[in-house]
Short mmCIF file of C-alpha atoms and ligand atoms in Angstrom, two decimals:
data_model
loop_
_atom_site.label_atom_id
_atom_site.label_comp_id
_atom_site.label_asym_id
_atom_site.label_seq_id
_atom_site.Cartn_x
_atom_site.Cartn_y
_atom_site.Cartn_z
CA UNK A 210 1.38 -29.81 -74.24
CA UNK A 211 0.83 -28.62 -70.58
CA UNK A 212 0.05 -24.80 -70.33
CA UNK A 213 -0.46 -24.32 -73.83
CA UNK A 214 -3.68 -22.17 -73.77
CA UNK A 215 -2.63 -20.24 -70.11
CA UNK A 216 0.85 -19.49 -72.16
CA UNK A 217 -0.96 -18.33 -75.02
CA UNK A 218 -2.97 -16.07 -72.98
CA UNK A 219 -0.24 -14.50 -71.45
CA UNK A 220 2.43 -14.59 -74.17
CA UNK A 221 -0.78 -12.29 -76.05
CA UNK A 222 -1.02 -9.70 -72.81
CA UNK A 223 2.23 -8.96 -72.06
CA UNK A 224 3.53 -8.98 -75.70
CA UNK A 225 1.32 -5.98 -75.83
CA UNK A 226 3.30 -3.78 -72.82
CA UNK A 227 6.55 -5.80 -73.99
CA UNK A 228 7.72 -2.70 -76.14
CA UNK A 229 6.27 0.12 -74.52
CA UNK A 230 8.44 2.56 -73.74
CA UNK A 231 6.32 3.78 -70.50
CA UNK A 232 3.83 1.60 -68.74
CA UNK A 233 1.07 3.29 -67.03
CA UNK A 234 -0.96 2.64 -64.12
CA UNK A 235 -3.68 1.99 -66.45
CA UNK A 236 -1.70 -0.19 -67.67
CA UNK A 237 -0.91 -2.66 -65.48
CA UNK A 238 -4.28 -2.62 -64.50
CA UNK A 239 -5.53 -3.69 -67.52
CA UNK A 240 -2.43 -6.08 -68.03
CA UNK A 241 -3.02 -7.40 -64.43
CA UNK A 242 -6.99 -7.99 -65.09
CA UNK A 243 -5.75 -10.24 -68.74
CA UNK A 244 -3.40 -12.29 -66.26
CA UNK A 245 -6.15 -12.77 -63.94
CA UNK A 246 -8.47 -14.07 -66.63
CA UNK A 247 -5.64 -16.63 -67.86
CA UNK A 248 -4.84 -17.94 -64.70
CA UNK A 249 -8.16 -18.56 -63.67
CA UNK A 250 -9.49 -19.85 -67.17
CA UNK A 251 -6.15 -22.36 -66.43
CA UNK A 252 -7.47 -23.45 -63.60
CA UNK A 253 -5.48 -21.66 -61.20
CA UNK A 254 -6.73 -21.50 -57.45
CA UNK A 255 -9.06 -18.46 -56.75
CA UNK A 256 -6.99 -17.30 -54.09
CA UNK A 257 -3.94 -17.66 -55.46
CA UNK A 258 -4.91 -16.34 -58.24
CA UNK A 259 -6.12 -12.94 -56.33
CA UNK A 260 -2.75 -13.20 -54.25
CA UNK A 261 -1.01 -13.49 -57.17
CA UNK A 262 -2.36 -10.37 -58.79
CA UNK A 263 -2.25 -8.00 -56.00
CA UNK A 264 1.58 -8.57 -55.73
CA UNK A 265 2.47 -8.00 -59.21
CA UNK A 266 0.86 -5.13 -59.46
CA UNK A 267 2.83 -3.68 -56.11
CA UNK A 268 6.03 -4.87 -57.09
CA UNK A 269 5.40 -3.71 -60.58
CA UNK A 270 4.77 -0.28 -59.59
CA UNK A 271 6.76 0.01 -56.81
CA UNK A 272 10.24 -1.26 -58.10
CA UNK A 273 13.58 -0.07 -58.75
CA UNK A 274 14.21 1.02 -62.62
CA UNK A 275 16.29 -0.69 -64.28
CA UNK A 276 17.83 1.52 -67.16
CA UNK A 277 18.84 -1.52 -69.75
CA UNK A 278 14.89 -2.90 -69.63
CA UNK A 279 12.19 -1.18 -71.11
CA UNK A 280 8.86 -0.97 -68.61
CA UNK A 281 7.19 -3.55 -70.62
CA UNK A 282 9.78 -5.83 -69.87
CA UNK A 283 9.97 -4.85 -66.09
CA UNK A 284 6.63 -5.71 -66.28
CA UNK A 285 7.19 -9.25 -67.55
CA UNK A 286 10.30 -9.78 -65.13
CA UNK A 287 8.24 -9.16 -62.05
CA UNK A 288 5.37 -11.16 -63.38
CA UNK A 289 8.16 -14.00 -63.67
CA UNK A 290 9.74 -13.50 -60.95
CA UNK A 291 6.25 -13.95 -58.96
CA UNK A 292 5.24 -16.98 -61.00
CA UNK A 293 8.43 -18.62 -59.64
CA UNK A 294 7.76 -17.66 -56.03
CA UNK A 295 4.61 -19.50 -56.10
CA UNK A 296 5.73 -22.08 -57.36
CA UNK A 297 8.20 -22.78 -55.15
CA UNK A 298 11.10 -20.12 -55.73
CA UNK A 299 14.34 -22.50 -55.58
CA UNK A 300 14.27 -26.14 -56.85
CA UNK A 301 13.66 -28.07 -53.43
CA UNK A 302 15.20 -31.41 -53.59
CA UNK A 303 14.58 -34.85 -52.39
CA UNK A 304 15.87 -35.89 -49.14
CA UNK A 305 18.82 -37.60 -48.15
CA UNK A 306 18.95 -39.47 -44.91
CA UNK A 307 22.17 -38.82 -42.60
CA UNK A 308 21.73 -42.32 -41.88
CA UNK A 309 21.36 -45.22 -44.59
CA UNK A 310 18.94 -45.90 -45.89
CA UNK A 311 16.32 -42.61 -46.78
CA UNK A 312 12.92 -44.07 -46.89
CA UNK A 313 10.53 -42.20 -49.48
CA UNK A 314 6.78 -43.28 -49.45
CA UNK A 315 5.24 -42.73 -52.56
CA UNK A 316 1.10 -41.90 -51.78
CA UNK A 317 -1.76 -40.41 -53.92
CA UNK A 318 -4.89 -41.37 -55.71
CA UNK A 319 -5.92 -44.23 -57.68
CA UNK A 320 -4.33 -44.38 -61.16
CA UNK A 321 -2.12 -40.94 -60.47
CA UNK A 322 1.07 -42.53 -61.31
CA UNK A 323 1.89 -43.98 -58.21
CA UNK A 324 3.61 -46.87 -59.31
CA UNK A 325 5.11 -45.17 -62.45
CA UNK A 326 6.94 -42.99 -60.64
CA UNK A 327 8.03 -45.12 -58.15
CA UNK A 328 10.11 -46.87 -60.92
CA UNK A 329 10.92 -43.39 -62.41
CA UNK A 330 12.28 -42.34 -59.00
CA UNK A 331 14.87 -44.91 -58.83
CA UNK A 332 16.14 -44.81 -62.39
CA UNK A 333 16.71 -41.11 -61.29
CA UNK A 334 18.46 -41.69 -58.29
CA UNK A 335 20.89 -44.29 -59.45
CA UNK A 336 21.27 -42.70 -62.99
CA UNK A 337 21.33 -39.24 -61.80
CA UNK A 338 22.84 -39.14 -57.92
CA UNK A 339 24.63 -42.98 -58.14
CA UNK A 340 22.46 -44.59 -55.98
CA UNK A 341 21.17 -48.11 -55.15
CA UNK A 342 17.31 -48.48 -54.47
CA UNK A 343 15.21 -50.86 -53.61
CA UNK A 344 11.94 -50.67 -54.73
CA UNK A 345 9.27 -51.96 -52.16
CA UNK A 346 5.52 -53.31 -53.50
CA UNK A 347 3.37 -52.48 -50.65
CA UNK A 348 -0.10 -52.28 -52.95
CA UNK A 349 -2.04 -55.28 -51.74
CA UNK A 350 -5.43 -54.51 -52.57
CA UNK A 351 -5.22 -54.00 -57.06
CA UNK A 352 -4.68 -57.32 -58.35
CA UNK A 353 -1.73 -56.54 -60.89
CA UNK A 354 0.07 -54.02 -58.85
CA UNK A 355 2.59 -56.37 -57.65
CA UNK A 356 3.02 -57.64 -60.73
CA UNK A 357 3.38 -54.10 -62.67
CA UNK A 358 6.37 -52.88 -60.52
CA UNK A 359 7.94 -56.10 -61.04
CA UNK A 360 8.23 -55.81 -64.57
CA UNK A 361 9.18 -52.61 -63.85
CA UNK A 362 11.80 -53.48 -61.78
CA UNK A 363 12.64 -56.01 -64.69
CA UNK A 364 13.06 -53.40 -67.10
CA UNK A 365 15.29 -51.53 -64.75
CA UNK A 366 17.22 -54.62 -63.38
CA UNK A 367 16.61 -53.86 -60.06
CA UNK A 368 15.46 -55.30 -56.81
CA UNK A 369 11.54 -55.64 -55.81
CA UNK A 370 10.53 -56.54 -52.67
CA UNK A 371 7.49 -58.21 -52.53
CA UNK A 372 5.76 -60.53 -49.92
CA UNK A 373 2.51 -60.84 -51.99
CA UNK A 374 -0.79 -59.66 -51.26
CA UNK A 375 -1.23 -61.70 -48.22
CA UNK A 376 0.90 -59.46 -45.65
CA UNK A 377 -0.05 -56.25 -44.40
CA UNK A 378 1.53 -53.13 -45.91
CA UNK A 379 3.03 -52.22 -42.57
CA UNK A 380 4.65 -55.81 -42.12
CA UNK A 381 6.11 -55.12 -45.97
CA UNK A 382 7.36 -51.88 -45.47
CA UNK A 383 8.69 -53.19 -41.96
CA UNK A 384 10.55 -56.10 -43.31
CA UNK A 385 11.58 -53.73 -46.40
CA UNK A 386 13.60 -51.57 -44.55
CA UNK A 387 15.45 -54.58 -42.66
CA UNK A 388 15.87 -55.73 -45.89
CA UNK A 389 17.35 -52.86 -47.54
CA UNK A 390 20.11 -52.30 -44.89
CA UNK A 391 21.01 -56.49 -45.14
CA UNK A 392 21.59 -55.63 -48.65
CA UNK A 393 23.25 -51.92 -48.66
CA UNK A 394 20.71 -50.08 -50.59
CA UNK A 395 20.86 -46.82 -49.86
CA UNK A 396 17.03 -45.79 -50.73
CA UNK A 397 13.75 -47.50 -50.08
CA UNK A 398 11.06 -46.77 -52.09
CA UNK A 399 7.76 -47.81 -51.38
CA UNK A 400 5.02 -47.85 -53.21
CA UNK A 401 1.53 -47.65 -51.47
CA UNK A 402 -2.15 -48.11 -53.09
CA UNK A 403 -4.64 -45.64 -53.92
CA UNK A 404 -8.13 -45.28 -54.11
CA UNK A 405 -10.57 -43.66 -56.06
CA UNK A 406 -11.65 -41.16 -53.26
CA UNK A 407 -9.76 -40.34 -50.25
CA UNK A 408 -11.10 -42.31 -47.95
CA UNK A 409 -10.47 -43.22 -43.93
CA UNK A 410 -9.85 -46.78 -44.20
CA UNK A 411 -6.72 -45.89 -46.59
CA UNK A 412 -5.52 -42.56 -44.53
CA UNK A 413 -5.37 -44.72 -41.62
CA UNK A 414 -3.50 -47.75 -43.66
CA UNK A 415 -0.84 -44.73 -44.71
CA UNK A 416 -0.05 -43.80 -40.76
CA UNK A 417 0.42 -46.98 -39.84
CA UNK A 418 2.96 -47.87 -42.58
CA UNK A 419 4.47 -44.23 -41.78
CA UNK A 420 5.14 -44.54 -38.28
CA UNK A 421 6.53 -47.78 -39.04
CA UNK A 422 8.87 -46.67 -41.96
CA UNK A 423 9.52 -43.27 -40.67
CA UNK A 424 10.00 -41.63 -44.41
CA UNK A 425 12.29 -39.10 -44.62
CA UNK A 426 10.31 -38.40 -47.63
CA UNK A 427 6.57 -38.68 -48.02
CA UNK A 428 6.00 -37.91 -52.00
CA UNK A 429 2.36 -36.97 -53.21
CA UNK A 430 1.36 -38.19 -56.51
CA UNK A 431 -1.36 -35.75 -58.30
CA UNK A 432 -1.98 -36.26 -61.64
CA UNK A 433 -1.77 -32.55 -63.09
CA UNK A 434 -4.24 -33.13 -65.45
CA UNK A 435 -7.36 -33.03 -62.79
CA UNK A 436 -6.43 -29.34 -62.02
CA UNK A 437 -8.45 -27.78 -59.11
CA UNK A 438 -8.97 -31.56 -57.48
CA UNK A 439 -5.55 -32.21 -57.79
CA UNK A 440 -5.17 -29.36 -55.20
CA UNK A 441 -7.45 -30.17 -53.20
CA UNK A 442 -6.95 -34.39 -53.09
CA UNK A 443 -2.94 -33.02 -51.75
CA UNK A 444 -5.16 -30.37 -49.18
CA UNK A 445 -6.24 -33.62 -47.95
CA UNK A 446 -3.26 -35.83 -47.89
CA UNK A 447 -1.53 -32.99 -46.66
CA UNK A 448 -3.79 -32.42 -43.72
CA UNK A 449 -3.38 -36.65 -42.76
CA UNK A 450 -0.13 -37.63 -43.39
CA UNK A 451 2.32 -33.90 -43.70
CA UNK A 452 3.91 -34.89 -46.73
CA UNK A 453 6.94 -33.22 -47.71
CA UNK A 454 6.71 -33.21 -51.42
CA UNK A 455 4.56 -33.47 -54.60
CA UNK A 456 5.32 -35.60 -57.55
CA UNK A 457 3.18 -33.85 -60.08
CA UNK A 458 2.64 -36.40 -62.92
CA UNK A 459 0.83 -36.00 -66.97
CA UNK A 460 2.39 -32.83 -67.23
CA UNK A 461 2.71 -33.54 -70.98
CA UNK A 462 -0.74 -34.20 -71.04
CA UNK A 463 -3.32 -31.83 -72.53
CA UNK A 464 -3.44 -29.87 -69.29
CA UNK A 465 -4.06 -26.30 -68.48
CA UNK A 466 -1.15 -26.11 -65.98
CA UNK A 467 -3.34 -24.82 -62.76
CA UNK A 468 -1.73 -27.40 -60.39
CA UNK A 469 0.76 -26.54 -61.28
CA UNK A 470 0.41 -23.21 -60.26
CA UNK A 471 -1.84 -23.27 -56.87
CA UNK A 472 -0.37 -26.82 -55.41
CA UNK A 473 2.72 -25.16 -53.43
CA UNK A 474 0.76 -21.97 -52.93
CA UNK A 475 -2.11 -23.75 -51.11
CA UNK A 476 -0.30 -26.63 -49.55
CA UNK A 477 3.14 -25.28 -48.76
CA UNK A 478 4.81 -28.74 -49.96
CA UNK A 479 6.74 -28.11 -52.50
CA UNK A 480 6.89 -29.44 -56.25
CA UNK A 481 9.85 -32.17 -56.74
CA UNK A 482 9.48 -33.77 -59.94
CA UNK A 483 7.13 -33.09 -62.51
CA UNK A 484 6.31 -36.59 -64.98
CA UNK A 485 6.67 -35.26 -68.11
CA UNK A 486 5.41 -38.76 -69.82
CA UNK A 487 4.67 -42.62 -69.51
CA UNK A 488 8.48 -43.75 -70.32
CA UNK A 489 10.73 -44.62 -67.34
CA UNK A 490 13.67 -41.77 -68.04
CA UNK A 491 10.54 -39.30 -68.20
CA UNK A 492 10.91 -37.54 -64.72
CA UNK A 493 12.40 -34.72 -64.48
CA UNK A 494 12.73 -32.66 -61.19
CA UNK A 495 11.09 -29.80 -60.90
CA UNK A 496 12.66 -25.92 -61.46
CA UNK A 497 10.11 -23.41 -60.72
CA UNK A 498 11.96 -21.10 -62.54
CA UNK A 499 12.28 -22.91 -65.60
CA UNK A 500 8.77 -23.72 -65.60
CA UNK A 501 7.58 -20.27 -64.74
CA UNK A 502 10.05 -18.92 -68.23
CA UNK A 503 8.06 -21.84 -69.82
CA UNK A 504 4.61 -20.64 -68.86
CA UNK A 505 5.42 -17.40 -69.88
CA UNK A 506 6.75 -18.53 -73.48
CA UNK A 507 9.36 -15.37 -73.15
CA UNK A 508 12.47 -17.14 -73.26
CA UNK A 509 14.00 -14.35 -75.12
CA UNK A 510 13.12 -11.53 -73.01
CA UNK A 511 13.88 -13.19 -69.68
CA UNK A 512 17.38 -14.05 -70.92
CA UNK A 513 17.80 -10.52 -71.70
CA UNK A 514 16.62 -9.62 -68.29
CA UNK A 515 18.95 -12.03 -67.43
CA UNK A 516 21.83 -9.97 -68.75
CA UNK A 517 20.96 -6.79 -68.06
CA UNK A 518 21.56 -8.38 -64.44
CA UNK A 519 24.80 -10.02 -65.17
CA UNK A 520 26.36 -8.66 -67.94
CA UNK A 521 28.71 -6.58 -65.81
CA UNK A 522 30.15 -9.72 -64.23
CA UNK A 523 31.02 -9.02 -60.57
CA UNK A 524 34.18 -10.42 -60.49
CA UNK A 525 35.63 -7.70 -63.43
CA UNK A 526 33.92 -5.07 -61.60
CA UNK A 527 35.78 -5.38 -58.48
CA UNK A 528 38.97 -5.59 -59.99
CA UNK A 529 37.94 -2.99 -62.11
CA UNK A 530 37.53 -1.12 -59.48
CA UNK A 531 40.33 -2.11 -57.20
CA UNK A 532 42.23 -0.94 -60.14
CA UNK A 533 40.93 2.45 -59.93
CA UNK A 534 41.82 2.56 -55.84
CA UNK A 535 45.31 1.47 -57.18
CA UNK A 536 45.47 4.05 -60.05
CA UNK A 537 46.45 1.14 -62.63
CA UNK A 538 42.98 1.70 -64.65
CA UNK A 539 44.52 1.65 -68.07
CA UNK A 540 42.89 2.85 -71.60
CA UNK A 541 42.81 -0.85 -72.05
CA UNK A 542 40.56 -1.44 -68.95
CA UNK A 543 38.24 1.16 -70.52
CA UNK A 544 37.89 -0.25 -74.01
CA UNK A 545 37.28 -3.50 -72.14
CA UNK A 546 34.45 -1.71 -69.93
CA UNK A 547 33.09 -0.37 -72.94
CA UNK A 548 32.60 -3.47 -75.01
CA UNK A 549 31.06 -4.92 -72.22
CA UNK A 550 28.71 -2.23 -71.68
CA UNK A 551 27.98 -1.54 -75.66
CA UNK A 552 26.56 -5.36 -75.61
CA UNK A 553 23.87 -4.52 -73.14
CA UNK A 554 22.66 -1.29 -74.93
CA UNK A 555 22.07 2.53 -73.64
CA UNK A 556 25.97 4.29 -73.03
CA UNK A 557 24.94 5.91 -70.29
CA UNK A 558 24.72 2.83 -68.59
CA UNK A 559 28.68 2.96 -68.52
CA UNK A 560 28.58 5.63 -66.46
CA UNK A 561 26.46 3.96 -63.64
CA UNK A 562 27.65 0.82 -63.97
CA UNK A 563 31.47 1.80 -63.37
CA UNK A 564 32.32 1.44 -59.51
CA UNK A 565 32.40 4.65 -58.09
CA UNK A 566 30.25 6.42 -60.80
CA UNK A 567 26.77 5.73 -59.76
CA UNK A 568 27.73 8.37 -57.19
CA UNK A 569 25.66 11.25 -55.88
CA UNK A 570 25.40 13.95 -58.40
CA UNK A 571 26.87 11.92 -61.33
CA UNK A 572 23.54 10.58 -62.43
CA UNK A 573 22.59 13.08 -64.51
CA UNK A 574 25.55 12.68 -66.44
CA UNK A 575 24.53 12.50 -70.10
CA UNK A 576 26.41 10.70 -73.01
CA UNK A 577 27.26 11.87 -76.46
CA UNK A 578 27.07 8.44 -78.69
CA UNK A 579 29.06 10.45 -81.45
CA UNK A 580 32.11 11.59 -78.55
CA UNK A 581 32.25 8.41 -77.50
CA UNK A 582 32.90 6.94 -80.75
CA UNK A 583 35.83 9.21 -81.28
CA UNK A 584 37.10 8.27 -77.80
CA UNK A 585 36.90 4.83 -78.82
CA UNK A 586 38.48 5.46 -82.01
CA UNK A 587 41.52 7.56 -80.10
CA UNK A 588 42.16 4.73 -77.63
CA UNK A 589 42.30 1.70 -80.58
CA UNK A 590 44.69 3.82 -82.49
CA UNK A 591 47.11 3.72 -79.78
CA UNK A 592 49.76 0.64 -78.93
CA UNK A 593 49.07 -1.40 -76.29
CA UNK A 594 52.50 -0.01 -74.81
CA UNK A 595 50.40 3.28 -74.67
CA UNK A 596 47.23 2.29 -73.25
CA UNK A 597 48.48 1.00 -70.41
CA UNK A 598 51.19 3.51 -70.14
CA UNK A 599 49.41 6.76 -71.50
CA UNK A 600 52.26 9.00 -69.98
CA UNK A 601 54.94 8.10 -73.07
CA UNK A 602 52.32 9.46 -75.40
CA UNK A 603 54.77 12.50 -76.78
CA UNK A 604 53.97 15.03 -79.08
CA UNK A 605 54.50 13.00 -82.26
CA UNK A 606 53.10 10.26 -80.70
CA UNK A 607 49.96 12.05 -80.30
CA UNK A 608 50.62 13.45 -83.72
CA UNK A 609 50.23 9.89 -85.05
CA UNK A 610 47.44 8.60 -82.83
CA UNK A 611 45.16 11.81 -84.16
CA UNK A 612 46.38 11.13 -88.01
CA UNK A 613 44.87 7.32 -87.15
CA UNK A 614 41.42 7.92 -85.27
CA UNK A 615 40.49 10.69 -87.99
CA UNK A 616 40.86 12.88 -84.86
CA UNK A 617 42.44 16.15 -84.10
CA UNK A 618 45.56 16.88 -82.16
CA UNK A 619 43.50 18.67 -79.60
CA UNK A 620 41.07 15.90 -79.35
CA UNK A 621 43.77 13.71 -78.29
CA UNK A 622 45.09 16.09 -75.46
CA UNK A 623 42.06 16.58 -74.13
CA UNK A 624 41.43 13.22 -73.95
CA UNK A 625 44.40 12.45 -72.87
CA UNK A 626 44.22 15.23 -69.76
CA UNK A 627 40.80 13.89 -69.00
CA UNK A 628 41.70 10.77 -68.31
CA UNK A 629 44.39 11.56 -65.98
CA UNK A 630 41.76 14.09 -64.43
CA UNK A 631 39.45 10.96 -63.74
CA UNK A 632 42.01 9.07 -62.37
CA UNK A 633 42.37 11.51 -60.05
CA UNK A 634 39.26 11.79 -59.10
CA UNK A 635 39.01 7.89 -58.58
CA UNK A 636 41.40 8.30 -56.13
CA UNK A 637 40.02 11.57 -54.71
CA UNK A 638 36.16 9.59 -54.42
CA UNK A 639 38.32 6.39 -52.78
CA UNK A 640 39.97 8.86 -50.32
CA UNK A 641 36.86 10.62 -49.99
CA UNK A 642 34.68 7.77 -48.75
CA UNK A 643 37.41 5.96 -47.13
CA UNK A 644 37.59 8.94 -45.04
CA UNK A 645 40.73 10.05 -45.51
CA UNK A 646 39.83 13.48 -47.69
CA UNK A 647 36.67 14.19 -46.25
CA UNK A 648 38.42 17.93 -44.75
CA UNK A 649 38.26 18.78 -47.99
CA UNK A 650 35.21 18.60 -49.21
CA UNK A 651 35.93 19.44 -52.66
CA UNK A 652 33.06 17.78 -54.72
CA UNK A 653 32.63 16.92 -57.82
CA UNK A 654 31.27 19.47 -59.21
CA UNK A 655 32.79 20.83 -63.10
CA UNK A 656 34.46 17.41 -63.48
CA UNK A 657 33.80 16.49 -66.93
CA UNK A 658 34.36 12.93 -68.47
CA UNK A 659 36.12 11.93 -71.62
CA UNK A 660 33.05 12.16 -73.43
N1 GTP B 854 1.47 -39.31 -70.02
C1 GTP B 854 1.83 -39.67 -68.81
N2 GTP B 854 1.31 -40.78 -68.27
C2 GTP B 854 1.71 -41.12 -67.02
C3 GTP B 854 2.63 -40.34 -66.28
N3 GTP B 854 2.81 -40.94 -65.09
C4 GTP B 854 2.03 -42.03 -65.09
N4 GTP B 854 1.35 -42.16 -66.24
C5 GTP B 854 0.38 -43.20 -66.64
O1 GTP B 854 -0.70 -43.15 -65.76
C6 GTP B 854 -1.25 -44.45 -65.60
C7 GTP B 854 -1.37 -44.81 -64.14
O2 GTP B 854 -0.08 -44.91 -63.58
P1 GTP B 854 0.25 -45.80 -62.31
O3 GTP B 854 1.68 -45.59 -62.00
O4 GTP B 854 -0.19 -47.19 -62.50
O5 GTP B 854 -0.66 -45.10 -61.24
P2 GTP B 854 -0.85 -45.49 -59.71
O6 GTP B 854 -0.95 -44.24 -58.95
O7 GTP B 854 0.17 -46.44 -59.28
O8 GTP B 854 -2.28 -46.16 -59.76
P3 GTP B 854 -2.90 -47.23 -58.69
O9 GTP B 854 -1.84 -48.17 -58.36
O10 GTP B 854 -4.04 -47.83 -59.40
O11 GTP B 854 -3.35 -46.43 -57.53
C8 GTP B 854 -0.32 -45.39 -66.36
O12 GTP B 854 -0.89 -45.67 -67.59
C9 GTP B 854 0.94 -44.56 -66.53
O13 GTP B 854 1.65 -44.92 -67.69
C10 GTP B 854 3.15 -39.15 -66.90
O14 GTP B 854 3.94 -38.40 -66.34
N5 GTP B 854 2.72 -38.87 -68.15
MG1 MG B 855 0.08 -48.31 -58.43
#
């Protein structure tokens, strides 16, 4: 499988900072100098790879904490993060026309998977986007060409257009296109001949049948497999005939993933699909981001990066705190906060995580685990009637909620004054940075929490 050894190699480095509770300098430097090492024994452009390296190790020094990830796995988030970046960063997709039909031109070396993916291609786009292609066999020159995307059109039960190998390529692409709009297909894809080298002779063929097809899509095929010369064989094309994507093909081959890696970076065309085998449903399109989580093997620790960024879903934390503005923020609203912040890890999170908390000056709050557990316990003894209505709490009320959370009487008042004390404050903050308190200019300061 693609990127076995370069995942390897990497999965064995940064499982090594993965549980450190503080990364050095020295760290990173040494991490940085294993990554560099991988990459390049996978095959990985020297420049890239140098590129690559120097902004890790910025961003990995230079960014933000996050309080829910240890450093080790900061580490491995930016190194992610920058794997997917030069790779692409967002899946790029392949081009619709405004107007009927979008011509793609498929070009790339001899034997790269031209024709393959030609066929590949238009399973996707009528299987996956409901679309009707028409595949066009513009590969004069190998004897069985024609005859190998006919059977593949076969296979597919689809239209080939084919005027034999004694017309020119531009006068079949030409006649294609006519073709296609006669017969309402709403993609044309044509499939072009390669040679072993790149040579003038076929460069110039390729213009000719591109400024008579106009492509709204000119697709590189590189076989992944022949790494560094797979980068620079789309260099070349590149330079000739702009192309606007690459198909990368044999990625389920025994390769060590370097194209991968350096094709986008050195071209600036980005990846589209990726051929993950010889079967016609085996095209997928391209996600740097999935294939940078794949590289890196760490499925587990990015999803957990994942959730330390979304756990505290947006949506609840607006309400939340629009809740807060409108002093409804019930007991029930906090048990609710707290599950969601006990699934993520460290309790002091709560406190930074809650609008309005992650305020000057409350930073340094710090959090009792053992207080908070008999918070917790106070609130679930109560009725739902008194959560969200805490003022009918009377004194046998209280009397009752103690007797249940294994508390004390006291423990419940003071809870109980607290939270009304934070309420107020929620308001006071709102006030405060809405502008209308500022003249008083109270501060914070002696507020303490429940806990
Ligand atoms: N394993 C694997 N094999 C592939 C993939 N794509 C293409 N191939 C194989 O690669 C070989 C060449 O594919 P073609 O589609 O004929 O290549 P081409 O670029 O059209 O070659 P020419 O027409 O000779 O220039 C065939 O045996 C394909 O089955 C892929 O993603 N994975
Ligand atoms: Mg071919």
């Amino acid at each position: 499988m693609a990127f076995e050894g370069l995942a390897e190699r990497l999965q064995g480095t940064l499982t090594k900072i993965r549980g450190k509770g503080k990364v050095s300098e020295q760290d990173v430097k040494e991490m940085m100098r294993e990554v560099r090492l991988a990459l390049l024994e996978a095959d990985v452009n020297f420049k890239v790879v140098k590129q690559f390296i120097a902004s890790v190790r910025e961003k990995a020094l230079g960014q933000e904490v996050m309080k829910s990830l240890t450093p080790g796995q900061q580490v491995i988030k930016v190194v992610n993060e920058e794997l997917t970046a030069l790779m692409g960063g967002e899946q790029s997709k392949i081009a619709v026309s405004s107007k009927s039909p979008t011509v793609v031109m498929m070009v790339g070396l001899q034997g790269a998977g031209k024709t393959t993916t030609t066929a590949k291609l238009a399973n996707h786009l009528r299987k996956n986007h409901n679309r009707k292609p028409l595949l066009v066999a513009a590969d004069i020159y190998r004897p069985a060409a024609i005859k190998q995307l006919e059977t593949l059109g076969k296979q597919l039960n689809m239209p080939v257009f084919n005027l034999g190998d004694q017309v020119s390529p531009v006068e079949i692409a030409k006649q294609a296109i006519d073709k296609a709009k006669e017969d309402h297909h709403d993609y044309v894809i044509i499939d072009t001949a390669g040679r072993l080298h790149v040579d003038e002779e076929l460069m110039q063929e390729l213009q000719q049948v591109k400024e008579i097809a106009s492509p709204d899509e000119i697709l590189l095929v590189v076989d992944a497999m022949t790494g560094q010369d797979a980068v620079n064989v789309a260099e070349s094309f590149n330079e000739q005939l702009d192309v606007t994507g690459v198909v990368l093909t044999k990625l389920d081959g025994d390769t060590r993933g370097g194209a991968a890696i350096s094709v986008k970076a050195v071209t600036n065309t980005p990846i589209k699909f990726a051929g993950m085998g010889e079967k016609i449903d085996q095209l997928e399109p391209f996600h740097p981001e999935r294939m940078a989580s794949r590289i890196l093997g760490m499925g587990d620790v990015l999803s957990l990066i994942e959730k330390a960024q979304t756990n505290i879903d947006e949506e609840k934390a607006k309400q939340l705190e629009k809740k807060m503005r409108t002093m409804d923020f019930t007991f029930e609203d906090f048990l609710e906060q707290l599950d969601q912040v006990r699934n993520m890890g460290p309790l002091d999170e709560l406190l930074n995580m809650m609008p309005g908390m992650n305020k000057k000056g409350m930073k340094d709050l710090q959090v009792d685990e053992k207080q908070v557990g008999k918070v917790e316990a106070i609130v679930r003894s109560m009725t739902t009637k008194e959560k969200q209505e805490p003022s009918i709490i009377n004194a046998s009320r209280r009397r009752r909620i103690a007797k249940g959370s294994g508390t004390s009487i006291q423990d419940v008042n003071r809870l109980l004054k607290q939270f009304e004390d934070m309420k107020k404050m929620m308001k006071q903050m709102t006030n405060m940075s809405s502008g209308k308190g500022k003249k008083k200019g109270k501060g914070l300061g002696g507020f303490k929490l429940p806990f």
